[in-house]
Amino acid sequence: MTEVAVAKNSTASTSDLVVLKSVNKHFGALHVLQDIELTITRGEVVVVIGPSGSGKSTLCRTINRLETIDSGEITIDGKPLPQEGRELARLRADVGMVFQSFNLFAHKTVLENVTLGQLKVRKADKKQAEEKARALLDRVGVGTQADKYPAQLSGGQQQRVAIARALAMDPKVMLFDEPTSALDPEMINEVLEVMQQLAQEGMTMVVVTHEMGFARSAANRVVFMADGRIVEEATPDQFFSNPRSDRAKDFLSKILHH
Ligand SMILES: Nc1ncnc2c1ncn2[C@@H]1O[C@H](COP(=O)(O)OP(=O)(O)OP(=O)(O)O)[C@@H](O)[C@H]1O
Ligand SMILES: [Mg+2]
């Protein structure tokens, strides 16, 4: 218990929520994250874009410690990422993650998917967990699907359940790794709208996406990565109208003319 109390007391009251300092990571000979410096403030929406293989997913995965780093430091709310055990489970709850593939538990109902973490990690009361789950499912527009199994839902509905599941843990920050790229076109907007709403409500978000409309309208900042480095950071307006680096110009000319 003491360590929890200490950890709470040491929680920085600054506006910095996620801080990466000199972060390096290799996969064998590949230097996949190179001296990454990134600070995400409370309530900020950061869109990460860049060519395939530039390290965007790896960056997200290091923030909730699905990947370890070789050197540097990552802190969430002033605390270094825990190594293992219950502290790590709590970190994963604090850092909500939504992946390209929906990652719901196939053998559990939608409602159970959204209550599970609350019961196991947050030790919530069952009735309260269900009430909260239903409210969140309503909020993302799938309240009527609560008793179905994931396979009975469309991709867009499943992805919204995945968002509700992450939100049920009251995360400090939400990470989205290409949440719409596995969806049929007609389902993309329903997911982006939920994300847009979250952004407006002040959720701190890191979003890897190719949806430039979302980046323009929801992002406070665009981070452009190439070859494991952050090459450029700017407001969406600056970035899209006046990219500075050749890599960003080249990337934008390819994606915007498709
Ligand atoms: N577990 C792993 N083992 C070895 N190499 C990996 C592993 N995961 C990723 N890589 C490599 O690291 C590099 C960065 O991968 P990452 O998935 O972070 O890129 P990305 O920017 O998300 O790309 P995409 O836009 O295609 O999703 C790639 O060259 C990839 O092949
Ligand atoms: Mg990726």
Coordinates of C-alpha atoms and ligand atoms in Angstrom, one line a residue:
M1 CA 0.0 0.0 0.0
T2 CA 2.8 2.4 0.9
E3 CA 4.2 2.3 -2.7
V4 CA 0.8 3.3 -4.0
A5 CA 0.6 6.2 -1.6
V6 CA 4.1 7.3 -2.6
A7 CA 3.3 6.9 -6.2
K8 CA 0.2 9.1 -5.9
N9 CA 2.0 11.8 -4.0
S10 CA 4.7 11.9 -6.6
T11 CA 2.1 12.4 -9.4
A12 CA 3.2 15.5 -11.2
S13 CA 0.7 18.3 -11.1
T14 CA 2.1 19.6 -14.3
S15 CA 0.1 19.4 -17.5
D16 CA 2.5 16.8 -19.0
L17 CA 0.9 13.4 -19.1
V18 CA 3.0 11.2 -21.3
V19 CA 6.7 12.0 -21.6
L20 CA 9.2 10.1 -23.7
K21 CA 12.8 11.1 -23.3
S22 CA 15.6 9.8 -25.5
V23 CA 13.8 6.6 -26.2
N24 CA 15.6 4.0 -28.3
K25 CA 14.5 0.6 -29.4
H26 CA 16.0 -2.0 -31.7
F27 CA 14.5 -5.1 -33.3
G28 CA 17.8 -6.9 -33.9
A29 CA 19.8 -4.7 -36.2
L30 CA 16.8 -2.5 -36.9
H31 CA 16.9 0.8 -34.9
V32 CA 13.1 1.1 -34.9
L33 CA 12.8 4.1 -32.4
Q34 CA 15.7 6.6 -32.6
D35 CA 16.1 9.2 -29.8
I36 CA 12.4 9.8 -29.5
E37 CA 11.5 13.0 -27.5
L38 CA 7.7 13.4 -27.2
T39 CA 5.6 15.1 -24.5
I40 CA 1.9 14.9 -24.6
T41 CA 0.0 17.2 -22.4
R42 CA -3.3 16.6 -20.7
G43 CA -6.2 16.9 -23.1
E44 CA -4.0 17.0 -26.1
V45 CA -4.8 15.1 -29.3
V46 CA -1.7 14.0 -31.1
V47 CA -2.0 12.4 -34.5
V48 CA 1.0 10.3 -35.6
I49 CA 1.5 9.8 -39.3
G50 CA 4.3 8.5 -41.4
P51 CA 5.2 5.8 -44.0
S52 CA 4.7 2.1 -43.3
G53 CA 7.5 0.7 -41.1
S54 CA 8.4 4.1 -39.7
G55 CA 7.8 2.9 -36.1
K56 CA 4.3 4.4 -35.3
S57 CA 2.9 1.1 -33.9
T58 CA 6.0 0.4 -32.0
L59 CA 5.9 3.9 -30.5
C60 CA 2.3 3.3 -29.3
R61 CA 3.2 -0.1 -28.0
T62 CA 6.1 1.2 -25.9
I63 CA 3.7 3.7 -24.2
N64 CA 1.7 0.9 -22.6
R65 CA 4.7 -1.4 -22.4
L66 CA 3.6 -4.0 -24.9
E67 CA 7.2 -3.4 -26.1
T68 CA 10.1 -2.7 -23.8
I69 CA 12.7 0.0 -24.7
D70 CA 16.5 -0.3 -24.8
S71 CA 17.3 3.1 -23.4
G72 CA 15.6 6.4 -22.4
E73 CA 12.6 7.0 -20.2
I74 CA 8.9 6.9 -20.5
T75 CA 6.7 8.4 -17.8
I76 CA 2.9 8.5 -17.5
D77 CA 1.6 11.2 -15.1
G78 CA 5.1 11.6 -13.7
K79 CA 5.6 7.8 -13.0
P80 CA 8.0 5.6 -14.9
L81 CA 6.3 2.6 -16.6
P82 CA 6.1 -0.4 -14.2
Q83 CA 8.0 -3.6 -15.1
E84 CA 5.4 -6.2 -14.3
G85 CA 2.6 -7.5 -12.1
R86 CA -0.4 -5.7 -10.8
E87 CA 1.2 -2.3 -11.4
L88 CA 1.6 -3.2 -15.0
A89 CA -2.0 -4.2 -15.2
R90 CA -3.0 -0.9 -13.7
L91 CA -0.8 0.9 -16.2
R92 CA -2.5 -0.9 -19.1
A93 CA -5.9 0.2 -17.7
D94 CA -4.7 3.8 -17.4
V95 CA -3.5 3.7 -21.0
G96 CA -6.4 2.6 -23.1
M97 CA -5.5 1.1 -26.4
V98 CA -7.6 0.5 -29.5
F99 CA -6.0 -1.5 -32.3
Q100 CA -6.6 -2.0 -36.0
S101 CA -8.0 -5.5 -35.3
F102 CA -10.8 -5.2 -32.8
N103 CA -9.3 -7.6 -30.2
L104 CA -12.5 -8.3 -28.4
F105 CA -12.9 -11.5 -26.4
A106 CA -14.9 -13.7 -28.9
H107 CA -16.4 -16.0 -26.3
K108 CA -17.7 -13.1 -24.1
T109 CA -20.7 -10.9 -24.8
V110 CA -20.3 -7.3 -25.6
L111 CA -21.4 -6.4 -22.1
E112 CA -18.9 -8.8 -20.6
N113 CA -16.2 -7.4 -22.7
V114 CA -16.8 -4.0 -21.2
T115 CA -17.2 -5.1 -17.6
L116 CA -14.3 -7.6 -17.4
G117 CA -11.5 -5.1 -16.8
Q118 CA -13.5 -3.1 -14.4
L119 CA -14.1 -6.2 -12.3
K120 CA -10.6 -7.7 -12.5
V121 CA -8.3 -4.7 -12.5
R122 CA -10.4 -1.9 -11.0
K123 CA -12.2 -4.3 -8.6
A124 CA -15.5 -2.7 -9.3
D125 CA -18.8 -3.9 -8.0
K126 CA -20.6 -6.1 -10.6
K127 CA -23.8 -4.1 -10.8
Q128 CA -22.0 -0.8 -11.0
A129 CA -19.7 -2.2 -13.7
E130 CA -22.7 -3.3 -15.7
E131 CA -24.4 0.1 -15.4
K132 CA -21.2 1.9 -16.4
A133 CA -20.8 -0.5 -19.4
R134 CA -24.3 0.0 -20.6
A135 CA -23.9 3.8 -20.3
L136 CA -20.7 3.6 -22.3
L137 CA -22.2 1.3 -24.9
D138 CA -25.0 3.8 -25.3
R139 CA -22.6 6.6 -25.6
V140 CA -20.7 4.9 -28.5
G141 CA -24.1 4.0 -30.1
V142 CA -24.2 0.2 -29.6
G143 CA -26.3 0.0 -26.4
T144 CA -28.8 -2.3 -28.1
Q145 CA -26.0 -4.9 -28.9
A146 CA -25.0 -5.5 -25.3
D147 CA -26.0 -9.1 -25.1
K148 CA -24.6 -10.2 -28.5
Y149 CA -21.2 -11.8 -29.2
P150 CA -18.6 -9.8 -31.1
A151 CA -18.9 -11.9 -34.2
Q152 CA -22.6 -10.9 -34.5
L153 CA -21.6 -7.2 -34.8
S154 CA -20.2 -5.2 -37.8
G155 CA -16.6 -4.1 -37.8
G156 CA -17.6 -0.6 -37.0
Q157 CA -19.7 -1.7 -34.1
Q158 CA -17.0 -4.0 -32.7
Q159 CA -14.5 -1.1 -32.9
R160 CA -16.9 1.1 -30.9
V161 CA -17.2 -1.7 -28.3
A162 CA -13.4 -1.8 -28.1
I163 CA -13.4 2.0 -27.4
A164 CA -16.1 1.6 -24.8
R165 CA -14.1 -1.2 -23.2
A166 CA -11.0 1.0 -22.9
L167 CA -13.1 3.9 -21.6
A168 CA -14.6 1.7 -18.9
M169 CA -11.2 1.8 -17.1
D170 CA -11.3 5.6 -16.9
P171 CA -8.0 5.8 -18.8
K172 CA -5.7 8.8 -18.5
V173 CA -4.8 8.6 -22.1
M174 CA -6.2 6.6 -25.1
L175 CA -3.9 5.2 -27.8
F176 CA -5.4 4.4 -31.2
D177 CA -3.4 2.5 -33.7
E178 CA -5.1 2.8 -37.1
P179 CA -8.5 2.1 -35.6
T180 CA -10.3 2.5 -38.9
S181 CA -8.0 0.9 -41.4
A182 CA -9.5 -2.6 -41.2
L183 CA -13.1 -1.2 -41.6
D184 CA -15.3 -1.1 -44.7
P185 CA -15.5 2.5 -45.9
E186 CA -19.1 3.0 -44.8
M187 CA -18.1 2.2 -41.2
I188 CA -15.1 4.5 -40.9
N189 CA -17.1 7.6 -40.0
E190 CA -19.1 6.1 -37.2
V191 CA -15.8 5.2 -35.4
L192 CA -14.2 8.6 -36.3
E193 CA -17.2 10.4 -34.9
V194 CA -16.9 8.6 -31.6
M195 CA -13.2 9.6 -31.5
Q196 CA -14.0 13.1 -32.4
Q197 CA -16.5 13.3 -29.6
L198 CA -13.9 12.0 -27.2
A199 CA -11.4 14.6 -28.3
Q200 CA -14.0 17.3 -27.8
E201 CA -14.7 16.1 -24.3
G202 CA -11.0 16.6 -23.5
M203 CA -9.6 13.0 -23.6
T204 CA -5.9 12.9 -24.1
M205 CA -5.3 10.9 -27.2
V206 CA -2.5 9.6 -29.4
V207 CA -3.9 8.5 -32.8
V208 CA -2.0 6.7 -35.5
T209 CA -4.2 7.2 -38.6
H210 CA -4.2 7.8 -42.3
E211 CA -7.5 9.7 -41.9
M212 CA -6.3 13.2 -42.8
G213 CA -9.7 14.7 -42.3
F214 CA -9.7 13.5 -38.7
A215 CA -6.1 14.8 -38.2
R216 CA -7.2 18.3 -39.6
S217 CA -10.3 18.6 -37.5
A218 CA -9.4 16.8 -34.2
A219 CA -5.6 17.0 -33.8
N220 CA -3.8 19.7 -31.7
R221 CA -0.6 18.5 -33.1
V222 CA 0.7 16.2 -35.9
V223 CA 3.8 14.2 -35.4
F224 CA 5.4 12.9 -38.6
M225 CA 7.7 9.9 -38.3
A226 CA 10.1 8.4 -40.8
D227 CA 12.7 5.7 -40.3
G228 CA 12.2 5.5 -36.5
R229 CA 12.6 9.3 -36.0
I230 CA 10.2 12.1 -35.3
V231 CA 11.0 14.2 -38.4
E232 CA 8.5 17.0 -37.9
E233 CA 5.9 18.2 -35.5
A234 CA 3.4 21.0 -36.2
T235 CA -0.2 22.0 -35.9
P236 CA -2.4 20.3 -38.6
D237 CA -2.7 23.6 -40.5
Q238 CA 1.0 24.2 -40.6
F239 CA 1.8 20.6 -41.4
F240 CA -0.7 20.1 -44.2
S241 CA -0.2 23.5 -45.8
N242 CA 3.5 23.9 -45.3
P243 CA 5.4 20.7 -44.5
R244 CA 9.0 21.6 -43.9
S245 CA 10.9 18.3 -44.5
D246 CA 11.3 16.6 -47.9
R247 CA 10.2 13.3 -46.2
A248 CA 6.9 14.9 -45.1
K249 CA 6.4 16.6 -48.5
D250 CA 6.9 13.4 -50.3
F251 CA 4.6 11.5 -47.9
L252 CA 1.8 14.0 -48.2
S253 CA 2.0 14.2 -52.0
K254 CA 1.5 10.4 -52.1
I255 CA -1.4 10.1 -49.7
L256 CA -3.2 13.3 -50.7
H257 CA -3.2 12.5 -54.4
H258 CA -4.6 9.0 -54.0
Ligands
LIG1 N1 8.2 -7.7 -33.2 C1 9.0 -7.3 -34.2 N2 10.1 -7.9 -34.5 C2 10.9 -7.5 -35.5 N3 10.7 -6.4 -36.2 C3 9.6 -5.7 -36.0 C4 8.6 -6.1 -35.0 N4 7.6 -5.2 -34.9 C5 7.9 -4.3 -35.9 N5 9.0 -4.6 -36.5 C6 9.7 -3.8 -37.6 O1 9.8 -2.5 -37.1 C7 9.6 -1.5 -38.1 C8 8.5 -0.6 -37.5 O2 7.3 -1.3 -37.4 P1 6.0 -0.6 -36.9 O3 4.9 -1.6 -36.9 O4 6.2 0.2 -35.7 O5 5.7 0.4 -38.1 P2 4.5 1.3 -38.5 O6 4.9 2.7 -38.7 O7 3.4 1.1 -37.5 O8 4.1 0.7 -39.9 P3 2.6 0.5 -40.6 O9 2.2 1.9 -41.1 O10 2.8 -0.4 -41.7 O11 1.7 0.0 -39.5 C9 9.2 -2.3 -39.3 O12 10.3 -2.4 -40.1 C10 8.8 -3.6 -38.8 O13 9.0 -4.6 -39.7
MG2 MG 1.5 0.2 -37.6

